[in-house]
Coordinates of C-alpha atoms in Angstrom, one line a residue:
X1420 CA 65.7 -55.1 17.3
X1421 CA 65.9 -50.7 16.9
X1422 CA 63.3 -49.0 16.9
X1423 CA 62.7 -44.8 15.5
X1424 CA 60.5 -43.6 16.6
X1425 CA 59.2 -39.2 14.7
X1426 CA 57.5 -37.6 16.5
X1427 CA 55.5 -34.1 14.6
X1428 CA 54.1 -31.9 16.6
X1429 CA 52.0 -28.8 15.1
X1430 CA 49.6 -26.7 15.1
X1431 CA 47.6 -27.5 12.1
X1432 CA 44.5 -24.3 12.4
X1433 CA 42.2 -26.8 13.2
X1434 CA 39.4 -24.6 15.6
X1435 CA 40.6 -26.7 19.3
X1436 CA 43.5 -25.5 20.6
X1437 CA 45.5 -28.6 21.2
X1438 CA 48.6 -31.1 20.1
X1439 CA 48.8 -32.6 17.9
X1440 CA 51.3 -35.1 16.8
X1441 CA 52.5 -37.8 14.6
X1442 CA 54.2 -41.0 15.5
X1443 CA 55.7 -42.5 12.4
X1444 CA 57.3 -46.2 14.1
X1445 CA 60.8 -46.7 11.6
X1446 CA 61.6 -50.2 11.9
X1447 CA 64.5 -50.3 10.2
X1448 CA 67.9 -50.1 8.7
X1449 CA 69.5 -48.2 12.5
X1450 CA 72.8 -48.4 13.2
X1451 CA 72.5 -47.4 16.8
X1452 CA 73.4 -49.2 19.4
X1453 CA 72.3 -47.3 22.7
X1454 CA 68.4 -45.1 23.3
X1455 CA 68.7 -41.6 21.9
X1456 CA 67.1 -38.8 20.8
X1457 CA 67.7 -35.8 18.1
X1458 CA 65.1 -33.6 17.3
X1459 CA 65.5 -32.5 13.5
X1460 CA 65.4 -28.7 11.9
X1461 CA 62.2 -29.0 11.0
X1462 CA 61.1 -29.7 14.4
X1463 CA 60.5 -34.0 14.3
X1464 CA 61.5 -35.4 17.1
X1465 CA 63.9 -38.8 16.8
X1466 CA 63.9 -41.2 19.5
X1467 CA 66.1 -44.5 18.9
X1468 CA 64.6 -46.7 21.1
X1469 CA 66.8 -50.9 21.2
X1470 CA 64.3 -53.0 22.3
X1471 CA 61.8 -55.5 21.1
X1472 CA 58.1 -53.6 19.6
X1473 CA 55.6 -56.0 22.5
X1474 CA 57.9 -56.4 25.5
X1475 CA 60.1 -53.4 25.7
X1476 CA 60.7 -49.6 26.0
X1477 CA 58.7 -49.3 22.0
X1478 CA 55.3 -50.9 23.4
X1479 CA 56.0 -49.1 26.7
X1480 CA 56.9 -45.3 24.5
X1481 CA 53.5 -46.1 22.8
X1482 CA 50.9 -47.1 25.4
X1483 CA 52.5 -43.7 27.5
X1484 CA 52.1 -41.8 24.5
X1485 CA 48.7 -42.7 23.7
X1486 CA 48.0 -41.9 27.1
X1487 CA 49.3 -38.4 27.4
X1488 CA 47.3 -37.4 24.1
X1489 CA 44.3 -39.1 24.5
X1490 CA 43.8 -37.5 27.9
X1491 CA 44.7 -33.7 26.3
X1492 CA 41.9 -34.5 24.1
X1493 CA 39.9 -35.7 25.7
X1494 CA 39.8 -32.6 28.2
X1495 CA 40.2 -29.8 25.4
X1496 CA 36.9 -31.3 23.1
X1497 CA 36.0 -34.3 24.3
X1498 CA 36.9 -36.3 21.7
X1499 CA 40.5 -38.2 20.7
X1500 CA 41.0 -39.0 17.3
X1501 CA 43.7 -41.7 15.6
X1502 CA 44.3 -43.7 13.3
X1503 CA 45.7 -47.3 13.0
X1504 CA 47.8 -50.5 10.6
X1505 CA 47.9 -53.1 11.1
X1506 CA 50.8 -55.5 13.1
X1507 CA 52.6 -54.7 15.9
X1508 CA 52.1 -51.5 16.4
X1509 CA 48.3 -51.8 17.6
X1510 CA 49.0 -54.7 19.7
X1511 CA 50.5 -53.0 23.1
X1512 CA 47.5 -50.8 22.6
X1513 CA 46.0 -53.1 25.0
X1514 CA 47.8 -51.6 28.1
X1515 CA 45.7 -48.5 28.3
X1516 CA 42.3 -51.2 29.5
X1517 CA 41.3 -48.8 32.1
X1518 CA 43.9 -45.7 31.6
X1519 CA 41.2 -43.8 29.3
X1520 CA 37.8 -43.1 29.0
X1521 CA 37.5 -44.9 25.3
X1522 CA 34.2 -44.3 25.1
X1523 CA 34.9 -40.7 23.6
X1524 CA 37.9 -42.3 21.5
X1525 CA 37.8 -42.8 17.6
X1526 CA 39.6 -45.5 15.6
X1527 CA 40.4 -44.5 11.8
X1528 CA 42.9 -47.0 9.8
X1529 CA 45.8 -45.7 7.9
X1530 CA 45.2 -47.8 5.7
X1531 CA 43.2 -50.9 4.8
X1532 CA 42.5 -53.5 1.8
X1533 CA 39.0 -53.4 0.3
X1534 CA 38.8 -56.2 -2.6
X1535 CA 38.9 -60.2 -2.7
X1536 CA 40.2 -62.0 0.3
X1537 CA 42.4 -59.6 2.5
X1538 CA 39.1 -57.3 2.4
X1539 CA 39.5 -56.2 6.6
X1540 CA 42.7 -57.1 7.0
X1541 CA 43.0 -54.5 9.5
X1542 CA 40.4 -54.7 11.7
X1543 CA 40.2 -58.6 11.6
X1544 CA 44.4 -57.9 13.0
X1545 CA 42.1 -55.0 15.8
X1546 CA 39.1 -56.3 16.6
X1547 CA 40.9 -58.3 20.4
X1548 CA 42.8 -55.0 21.5
X1549 CA 39.2 -53.1 21.4
X1550 CA 37.5 -55.6 22.7
X1551 CA 40.0 -55.4 25.2
X1552 CA 39.8 -51.9 24.7
X1553 CA 36.0 -51.6 25.0
X1554 CA 35.3 -49.5 22.7
X1555 CA 31.8 -48.7 21.3
X1556 CA 31.1 -50.2 18.2
X1557 CA 30.0 -47.1 17.1
X1558 CA 33.7 -44.7 17.6
X1559 CA 35.2 -47.8 15.3
X1560 CA 35.1 -46.1 12.1
X1561 CA 35.7 -49.8 9.2
X1562 CA 36.5 -48.7 6.1
X1563 CA 33.9 -50.1 3.6
X1564 CA 34.8 -53.1 1.7
X1565 CA 34.8 -51.7 -1.6
X1566 CA 36.8 -51.4 -5.3
X1567 CA 39.6 -49.1 -3.8
X1568 CA 39.0 -46.3 -5.5
X1569 CA 35.1 -46.0 -5.1
X1570 CA 36.5 -46.7 -1.4
X1571 CA 38.8 -44.2 -0.4
X1572 CA 36.8 -41.1 -1.6
X1573 CA 33.5 -43.2 0.5
X1574 CA 36.2 -43.3 3.8
X1575 CA 37.5 -39.9 3.2
X1576 CA 34.0 -38.1 3.0
X1577 CA 33.2 -40.4 6.6
X1578 CA 36.0 -38.6 8.0
X1579 CA 34.8 -35.0 6.8
X1580 CA 31.4 -35.5 8.4
X1581 CA 32.9 -36.3 11.8
X1582 CA 31.8 -33.8 13.7
X1583 CA 35.4 -30.9 14.4
X1584 CA 36.1 -32.1 18.2
X1585 CA 36.7 -35.8 16.3
X1586 CA 38.6 -35.0 13.5
X1587 CA 39.2 -31.2 12.2
X1588 CA 40.3 -29.4 9.4
X1589 CA 43.9 -27.7 8.3
X1590 CA 43.5 -24.5 7.4
X1591 CA 46.4 -24.9 5.4
X1592 CA 45.4 -28.2 2.8
X1593 CA 41.5 -28.9 3.9
X1594 CA 42.7 -32.2 4.7
X1595 CA 40.8 -33.6 7.5
X1596 CA 43.7 -33.4 10.8
X1597 CA 43.8 -36.4 13.5
X1598 CA 44.3 -35.6 16.0
X1599 CA 47.4 -39.3 15.9
X1600 CA 48.3 -41.0 13.3
X1601 CA 50.2 -43.9 14.3
X1602 CA 52.5 -45.6 11.5
X1603 CA 54.8 -49.0 11.2
X1604 CA 56.7 -49.0 8.8
X1605 CA 58.3 -52.3 6.5
X1606 CA 61.6 -53.5 6.2
X1607 CA 60.6 -51.6 2.5
X1608 CA 60.2 -48.5 4.6
X1609 CA 57.1 -48.8 3.7
X1610 CA 53.8 -47.2 5.6
X1611 CA 50.3 -47.8 5.5
X1612 CA 49.9 -48.5 2.2
X1613 CA 52.7 -45.9 0.8
X1614 CA 55.1 -48.2 -0.5
X1615 CA 58.8 -47.1 -2.5
X1616 CA 58.4 -44.7 -5.5
X1617 CA 54.6 -45.1 -6.0
X1618 CA 52.1 -43.1 -7.4
X1619 CA 50.8 -42.5 -4.2
X1620 CA 54.5 -41.2 -2.4
X1621 CA 54.4 -38.8 -5.5
X1622 CA 51.3 -37.3 -5.4
X1623 CA 52.2 -35.8 -2.7
X1624 CA 53.3 -33.0 -1.5
X1625 CA 50.2 -31.4 -2.5
X1626 CA 47.4 -33.6 -2.6
X1627 CA 44.2 -32.7 -2.6
X1628 CA 42.7 -36.8 -0.9
X1629 CA 43.5 -38.0 2.5
X1630 CA 43.1 -41.1 0.9
X1631 CA 44.1 -42.4 -2.4
X1632 CA 43.5 -46.1 -3.4
X1633 CA 46.5 -48.2 -2.7
X1634 CA 48.3 -49.2 -5.7
X1635 CA 48.4 -53.1 -6.5
X1636 CA 47.1 -53.4 -3.3
X1637 CA 43.7 -54.2 -3.7
X1638 CA 43.1 -51.0 -1.1
X1639 CA 43.3 -48.0 -0.3
X1640 CA 45.7 -45.8 1.7
X1641 CA 46.1 -42.4 3.6
X1642 CA 48.6 -40.3 1.7
X1643 CA 51.3 -38.7 3.3
X1644 CA 49.5 -34.8 2.7
X1645 CA 46.9 -36.1 5.2
X1646 CA 50.2 -38.0 8.0
X1647 CA 51.7 -34.1 7.9

């Protein structure tokens, strides 16, 4: 297994001056056979790691970077916010127990099912991790179980209402801005519930929404504009 970790480290005009980072874990189609590092022209940093996401270098990388960013944000503004999905990108976080002050960590969801039997899928998949880390219930910001369009609107409104030290606003787009967006990627290249050629992908760049209904999924997804 080879994993490419993409990072974007840019200021988003938040009132609090601290490092902004986005991680995109792309688990697909990689041909490199050794660990490698490169910086793209737009500033993204690409790390290619040939190892298992849970037991090897990739999991270690996730844990170390989240720890570094969380401690920096907490020291600088008193809180750290991150969005997560489900599955293998979340499980390594259990190694952060006793390494980060989780009373000051706020968890949001980059995508979630909100309708039918699958509603709350991402929240359920992370429940054991949240318990191990001791994250206060008030810091776990779950997506409401509502029709997808209504859920997207309500969740974004709740995010915008958070204190600015928790969720900032981008001066360029006026979209909510988190400290970290942790994403996995499927075999078809989707991240969160952003699927190739879907309306949620076509809407960007230039979307005025942080969340949209996920096409055909009975849930919501963070937008590309909000990730960036």
